[in-house]
Amino acid sequence: MKETTKKVDIDYSETAVPQSARRGLVTMFMIMLGFTFFSASMWAGQELADGLDLAGFIASLILGGAILGLYTGLLGYVGAESGLSLDLLARKAFGEKGSYLPSAMISFTQIGWFGVGVAMFAIPVAKELLGGSTTAEWILVVIAGIAMTASAYFGIKSLTIVSYIAVPLIAVLGTVAMILAVVRGDGTLVDQFAKSSGTLTVIGGAGLVVGSFVSGGTATPNFTRFAKNGKVGAITTVVAFFLGNSLMFFFGGVSSVYVGGNDIFEVMLNLGLFYMAVLVLGLNIWTTNDNALYSAGLGLANIFGQKKKPMVLISGVIGTVAAIWLYWNFCGWLNILNCTLPPVGIILVLSYFLNPEAYKTTETTQQVNWFAVIGVVLGAVAANLIHWGIASINGMVIAAVCYLVGHFVGKKA
């Protein structure tokens, strides 16, 4: 009689990650740092540089980085302590069917950013290398889309390999290019930043820093669940988000004041480092895009009751096919959607800390927690409509109040 061996799901999409599959501090730091290396943050870096002097720029980075680090650090801790993905955490906080809302939101935004990222690589490289024809753009979109989808398809192991290769290269080469731009440019950093229009406040700048990656940061548990413990998950997340995001903002800000663009790619081109520029741009986008697609696959798997891998392939195809259109038409909408995910994250954190014992299993009897669902809806509306303070924090406060009301009403009932 033939023995059959059960295939192990190395991504543990339906169960908590066991201790035998957990990873140490260095590996988790590489994965999380690679996640934060996203070229779209450079766009926000240009906005900061255009609106603030150097002191204001740095103050915004520190304040925004602290807020973003606190938010993602809490999620990192919850993911590592429970061993559960964002979608399994959502089942506990939102109910079995209620979890479809956060899963759909994370999947939609991450597929969108994946497509934008693919185009962010293909369009400038096609322009410089192949004359900028539509055919050239699409060839590069397909190649990049396949490569990035493949690393997400093979899961946490391939994400780790890509991060170990990409993170040191991006950090070193990008920093060298930035220093060369300052050395060869006219005037000091202080002089260049002093030319800003002064249209931003430090609070407004901090809001840009937080908003640049708060939606992606909500998916933090999908990766920190592989950390050895909550301490490792929280520390690696906080440090990675603070350093990684700040570095991207510096790349964008320095390229803006010295070259006039918003990307380290343009700085490198200006310095005559074309092939290095292509390498850094491609790796920079890849490290975030495969993480984004991985999260989208987990989200769709939760909604449709399917395995993660086919959902990653479907997400990758959608993001790749729509990449050019997303790049030119959808960035504004994606920025609006960025405000909708922090309410999800804060509810996941509150739910865990209010009853950590419940997270020792993946079982849930509740179908829909309406206070959690309504909290996300009201939080998203508040984040987008209240033009005071920092949008994502406004959304989190409203969502937290709504969820807490429901929690204490439920306890009294």
Short mmCIF file of N, CA and C in Angstrom, two decimals, residues 52-158:
data_model
loop_
_atom_site.label_atom_id
_atom_site.label_comp_id
_atom_site.label_asym_id
_atom_site.label_seq_id
_atom_site.Cartn_x
_atom_site.Cartn_y
_atom_site.Cartn_z
N LEU A 52 9.02 72.28 2.33
CA LEU A 52 9.66 72.50 3.62
C LEU A 52 11.16 72.76 3.47
N ASP A 53 11.73 73.51 4.44
CA ASP A 53 13.18 73.63 4.46
C ASP A 53 13.76 72.35 5.08
N LEU A 54 15.08 72.25 5.18
CA LEU A 54 15.69 71.00 5.63
C LEU A 54 15.29 70.64 7.06
N ALA A 55 15.23 71.63 7.95
CA ALA A 55 14.84 71.36 9.35
C ALA A 55 13.41 70.82 9.41
N GLY A 56 12.52 71.45 8.64
CA GLY A 56 11.13 70.99 8.60
C GLY A 56 11.00 69.61 7.98
N PHE A 57 11.80 69.36 6.94
CA PHE A 57 11.83 68.07 6.27
C PHE A 57 12.20 66.96 7.26
N ILE A 58 13.26 67.19 8.02
CA ILE A 58 13.73 66.19 8.99
C ILE A 58 12.73 66.03 10.13
N ALA A 59 12.17 67.14 10.61
CA ALA A 59 11.17 67.07 11.68
C ALA A 59 9.95 66.26 11.25
N SER A 60 9.51 66.47 10.01
CA SER A 60 8.37 65.72 9.48
C SER A 60 8.68 64.23 9.40
N LEU A 61 9.91 63.92 8.97
CA LEU A 61 10.32 62.52 8.88
C LEU A 61 10.30 61.85 10.26
N ILE A 62 10.80 62.56 11.26
CA ILE A 62 10.87 62.00 12.61
C ILE A 62 9.47 61.79 13.19
N LEU A 63 8.63 62.83 13.08
CA LEU A 63 7.26 62.74 13.63
C LEU A 63 6.44 61.69 12.87
N GLY A 64 6.45 61.78 11.55
CA GLY A 64 5.69 60.82 10.75
C GLY A 64 6.21 59.41 10.90
N GLY A 65 7.54 59.27 10.96
CA GLY A 65 8.14 57.96 11.13
C GLY A 65 7.80 57.35 12.48
N ALA A 66 7.73 58.18 13.52
CA ALA A 66 7.37 57.70 14.85
C ALA A 66 5.93 57.18 14.88
N ILE A 67 5.03 57.93 14.23
CA ILE A 67 3.61 57.51 14.18
C ILE A 67 3.47 56.22 13.38
N LEU A 68 4.10 56.19 12.22
CA LEU A 68 4.04 55.00 11.36
C LEU A 68 4.68 53.80 12.06
N GLY A 69 5.81 54.05 12.74
CA GLY A 69 6.49 52.98 13.45
C GLY A 69 5.65 52.42 14.59
N LEU A 70 4.96 53.30 15.33
CA LEU A 70 4.10 52.85 16.43
C LEU A 70 2.95 52.00 15.90
N TYR A 71 2.31 52.47 14.85
CA TYR A 71 1.16 51.75 14.25
C TYR A 71 1.59 50.38 13.73
N THR A 72 2.63 50.35 12.91
CA THR A 72 3.07 49.08 12.33
C THR A 72 3.73 48.19 13.38
N GLY A 73 4.39 48.82 14.38
CA GLY A 73 5.01 48.04 15.44
C GLY A 73 3.99 47.26 16.25
N LEU A 74 2.86 47.89 16.56
CA LEU A 74 1.79 47.20 17.27
C LEU A 74 1.25 46.04 16.45
N LEU A 75 1.05 46.28 15.15
CA LEU A 75 0.57 45.21 14.27
C LEU A 75 1.62 44.10 14.15
N GLY A 76 2.90 44.52 14.12
CA GLY A 76 3.98 43.54 14.05
C GLY A 76 4.00 42.64 15.28
N TYR A 77 3.79 43.23 16.43
CA TYR A 77 3.75 42.48 17.68
C TYR A 77 2.58 41.49 17.68
N VAL A 78 1.41 41.97 17.29
CA VAL A 78 0.21 41.12 17.27
C VAL A 78 0.40 39.95 16.30
N GLY A 79 0.95 40.23 15.12
CA GLY A 79 1.17 39.18 14.14
C GLY A 79 2.14 38.13 14.65
N ALA A 80 3.23 38.57 15.29
CA ALA A 80 4.24 37.64 15.78
C ALA A 80 3.75 36.84 16.97
N GLU A 81 3.06 37.48 17.91
CA GLU A 81 2.58 36.78 19.10
C GLU A 81 1.50 35.75 18.76
N SER A 82 0.62 36.10 17.84
CA SER A 82 -0.48 35.20 17.49
C SER A 82 -0.07 34.19 16.41
N GLY A 83 0.89 34.58 15.55
CA GLY A 83 1.27 33.74 14.41
C GLY A 83 0.26 33.77 13.28
N LEU A 84 -0.69 34.71 13.36
CA LEU A 84 -1.78 34.76 12.38
C LEU A 84 -1.59 35.86 11.34
N SER A 85 -2.06 35.59 10.13
CA SER A 85 -2.04 36.59 9.06
C SER A 85 -3.08 37.67 9.33
N LEU A 86 -3.02 38.74 8.58
CA LEU A 86 -4.01 39.81 8.71
C LEU A 86 -5.43 39.26 8.56
N ASP A 87 -5.62 38.35 7.62
CA ASP A 87 -6.97 37.85 7.33
C ASP A 87 -7.49 36.94 8.44
N LEU A 88 -6.61 36.16 9.06
CA LEU A 88 -7.03 35.33 10.19
C LEU A 88 -7.29 36.19 11.42
N LEU A 89 -6.49 37.24 11.60
CA LEU A 89 -6.75 38.20 12.67
C LEU A 89 -8.10 38.88 12.45
N ALA A 90 -8.39 39.19 11.19
CA ALA A 90 -9.66 39.87 10.86
C ALA A 90 -10.85 38.98 11.15
N ARG A 91 -10.70 37.67 11.00
CA ARG A 91 -11.81 36.76 11.33
C ARG A 91 -12.16 36.88 12.81
N LYS A 92 -11.15 37.05 13.63
CA LYS A 92 -11.39 37.20 15.07
C LYS A 92 -12.05 38.53 15.40
N ALA A 93 -11.58 39.60 14.78
CA ALA A 93 -12.06 40.95 15.11
C ALA A 93 -13.36 41.30 14.40
N PHE A 94 -13.52 40.84 13.16
CA PHE A 94 -14.67 41.23 12.34
C PHE A 94 -15.69 40.11 12.17
N GLY A 95 -15.34 38.90 12.57
CA GLY A 95 -16.21 37.76 12.35
C GLY A 95 -15.86 37.06 11.04
N GLU A 96 -16.35 35.83 10.89
CA GLU A 96 -16.03 35.02 9.70
C GLU A 96 -16.35 35.74 8.40
N LYS A 97 -17.59 36.19 8.28
CA LYS A 97 -18.01 36.89 7.06
C LYS A 97 -17.57 38.36 7.08
N GLY A 98 -17.53 38.95 8.25
CA GLY A 98 -17.11 40.34 8.37
C GLY A 98 -15.67 40.55 7.92
N SER A 99 -14.84 39.50 8.02
CA SER A 99 -13.43 39.61 7.62
C SER A 99 -13.27 39.83 6.12
N TYR A 100 -14.34 39.56 5.35
CA TYR A 100 -14.25 39.78 3.90
C TYR A 100 -14.00 41.25 3.58
N LEU A 101 -14.50 42.15 4.43
CA LEU A 101 -14.31 43.59 4.17
C LEU A 101 -12.83 43.97 4.24
N PRO A 102 -12.13 43.73 5.35
CA PRO A 102 -10.70 44.07 5.36
C PRO A 102 -9.89 43.28 4.34
N SER A 103 -10.26 42.03 4.09
CA SER A 103 -9.54 41.24 3.09
C SER A 103 -9.69 41.84 1.71
N ALA A 104 -10.91 42.28 1.38
CA ALA A 104 -11.15 42.91 0.08
C ALA A 104 -10.40 44.23 -0.04
N MET A 105 -10.40 45.00 1.04
CA MET A 105 -9.72 46.30 1.02
C MET A 105 -8.22 46.15 0.83
N ILE A 106 -7.61 45.22 1.57
CA ILE A 106 -6.16 45.04 1.46
C ILE A 106 -5.80 44.48 0.09
N SER A 107 -6.62 43.54 -0.42
CA SER A 107 -6.35 42.95 -1.73
C SER A 107 -6.45 44.00 -2.83
N PHE A 108 -7.49 44.80 -2.78
CA PHE A 108 -7.72 45.81 -3.81
C PHE A 108 -6.59 46.83 -3.85
N THR A 109 -6.22 47.35 -2.68
CA THR A 109 -5.17 48.37 -2.65
C THR A 109 -3.81 47.79 -3.02
N GLN A 110 -3.51 46.57 -2.57
CA GLN A 110 -2.20 45.99 -2.85
C GLN A 110 -2.05 45.58 -4.31
N ILE A 111 -3.13 45.10 -4.93
CA ILE A 111 -3.08 44.82 -6.38
C ILE A 111 -2.87 46.13 -7.13
N GLY A 112 -3.55 47.18 -6.67
CA GLY A 112 -3.40 48.50 -7.31
C GLY A 112 -1.99 49.01 -7.23
N TRP A 113 -1.39 48.94 -6.03
CA TRP A 113 -0.01 49.41 -5.88
C TRP A 113 0.98 48.52 -6.61
N PHE A 114 0.67 47.22 -6.70
CA PHE A 114 1.51 46.31 -7.48
C PHE A 114 1.56 46.78 -8.94
N GLY A 115 0.39 47.05 -9.50
CA GLY A 115 0.33 47.51 -10.90
C GLY A 115 1.05 48.83 -11.10
N VAL A 116 0.86 49.75 -10.18
CA VAL A 116 1.55 51.04 -10.26
C VAL A 116 3.06 50.83 -10.19
N GLY A 117 3.50 49.95 -9.30
CA GLY A 117 4.93 49.68 -9.15
C GLY A 117 5.55 49.10 -10.41
N VAL A 118 4.84 48.15 -11.03
CA VAL A 118 5.33 47.55 -12.28
C VAL A 118 5.52 48.64 -13.34
N ALA A 119 4.53 49.52 -13.47
CA ALA A 119 4.62 50.61 -14.46
C ALA A 119 5.70 51.61 -14.10
N MET A 120 5.91 51.83 -12.80
CA MET A 120 6.96 52.76 -12.36
C MET A 120 8.35 52.28 -12.80
N PHE A 121 8.49 50.98 -12.94
CA PHE A 121 9.75 50.43 -13.48
C PHE A 121 9.76 50.49 -15.00
N ALA A 122 8.69 50.02 -15.62
CA ALA A 122 8.67 49.84 -17.07
C ALA A 122 8.72 51.15 -17.85
N ILE A 123 7.96 52.15 -17.42
CA ILE A 123 7.85 53.39 -18.20
C ILE A 123 9.16 54.15 -18.29
N PRO A 124 9.85 54.46 -17.16
CA PRO A 124 11.11 55.20 -17.29
C PRO A 124 12.23 54.40 -17.95
N VAL A 125 12.29 53.08 -17.69
CA VAL A 125 13.34 52.26 -18.30
C VAL A 125 13.12 52.14 -19.80
N ALA A 126 11.86 51.96 -20.22
CA ALA A 126 11.56 51.90 -21.66
C ALA A 126 11.91 53.21 -22.35
N LYS A 127 11.67 54.30 -21.67
CA LYS A 127 11.99 55.62 -22.23
C LYS A 127 13.49 55.79 -22.45
N GLU A 128 14.28 55.39 -21.46
CA GLU A 128 15.73 55.59 -21.53
C GLU A 128 16.42 54.54 -22.39
N LEU A 129 15.92 53.31 -22.34
CA LEU A 129 16.62 52.20 -22.99
C LEU A 129 16.08 51.86 -24.38
N LEU A 130 14.77 52.01 -24.55
CA LEU A 130 14.14 51.54 -25.79
C LEU A 130 13.33 52.61 -26.51
N GLY A 131 13.59 53.86 -26.23
CA GLY A 131 12.93 54.94 -26.96
C GLY A 131 11.55 55.31 -26.47
N GLY A 132 11.04 54.62 -25.48
CA GLY A 132 9.76 54.98 -24.88
C GLY A 132 8.53 54.58 -25.66
N SER A 133 8.65 53.62 -26.58
CA SER A 133 7.48 53.19 -27.35
C SER A 133 6.51 52.41 -26.46
N THR A 134 5.25 52.37 -26.88
CA THR A 134 4.24 51.63 -26.13
C THR A 134 4.57 50.15 -26.08
N THR A 135 5.09 49.63 -27.19
CA THR A 135 5.47 48.20 -27.24
C THR A 135 6.56 47.90 -26.22
N ALA A 136 7.56 48.77 -26.16
CA ALA A 136 8.66 48.58 -25.21
C ALA A 136 8.16 48.61 -23.77
N GLU A 137 7.24 49.54 -23.48
CA GLU A 137 6.67 49.63 -22.14
C GLU A 137 5.98 48.32 -21.76
N TRP A 138 5.19 47.80 -22.68
CA TRP A 138 4.43 46.59 -22.40
C TRP A 138 5.31 45.36 -22.25
N ILE A 139 6.39 45.30 -23.04
CA ILE A 139 7.34 44.18 -22.90
C ILE A 139 7.93 44.18 -21.50
N LEU A 140 8.35 45.36 -21.05
CA LEU A 140 8.94 45.46 -19.71
C LEU A 140 7.90 45.23 -18.61
N VAL A 141 6.67 45.68 -18.84
CA VAL A 141 5.59 45.44 -17.87
C VAL A 141 5.39 43.94 -17.68
N VAL A 142 5.33 43.21 -18.79
CA VAL A 142 5.10 41.76 -18.73
C VAL A 142 6.27 41.05 -18.03
N ILE A 143 7.50 41.42 -18.40
CA ILE A 143 8.68 40.79 -17.79
C ILE A 143 8.71 41.05 -16.28
N ALA A 144 8.52 42.32 -15.90
CA ALA A 144 8.54 42.68 -14.48
C ALA A 144 7.38 42.03 -13.73
N GLY A 145 6.20 42.02 -14.35
CA GLY A 145 5.02 41.43 -13.71
C GLY A 145 5.20 39.95 -13.44
N ILE A 146 5.77 39.22 -14.42
CA ILE A 146 6.01 37.78 -14.24
C ILE A 146 7.02 37.53 -13.13
N ALA A 147 8.13 38.27 -13.14
CA ALA A 147 9.18 38.07 -12.14
C ALA A 147 8.68 38.35 -10.73
N MET A 148 7.96 39.45 -10.57
CA MET A 148 7.47 39.83 -9.24
C MET A 148 6.36 38.90 -8.75
N THR A 149 5.52 38.45 -9.68
CA THR A 149 4.46 37.51 -9.32
C THR A 149 5.06 36.18 -8.90
N ALA A 150 6.12 35.76 -9.58
CA ALA A 150 6.76 34.48 -9.28
C ALA A 150 7.30 34.45 -7.85
N SER A 151 7.95 35.54 -7.43
CA SER A 151 8.52 35.54 -6.07
C SER A 151 7.42 35.55 -5.02
N ALA A 152 6.29 36.20 -5.31
CA ALA A 152 5.16 36.17 -4.37
C ALA A 152 4.50 34.79 -4.36
N TYR A 153 4.46 34.14 -5.52
CA TYR A 153 3.84 32.82 -5.65
C TYR A 153 4.54 31.79 -4.78
N PHE A 154 5.87 31.83 -4.77
CA PHE A 154 6.63 30.84 -4.01
C PHE A 154 6.73 31.17 -2.52
N GLY A 155 6.13 32.30 -2.10
CA GLY A 155 5.92 32.55 -0.70
C GLY A 155 7.08 33.15 0.06
N ILE A 156 7.06 32.93 1.37
CA ILE A 156 7.95 33.62 2.29
C ILE A 156 9.42 33.31 2.00
N LYS A 157 9.73 32.11 1.50
CA LYS A 157 11.12 31.76 1.22
C LYS A 157 11.69 32.63 0.11
N SER A 158 10.93 32.81 -0.97
CA SER A 158 11.43 33.63 -2.07
C SER A 158 11.42 35.11 -1.70
#
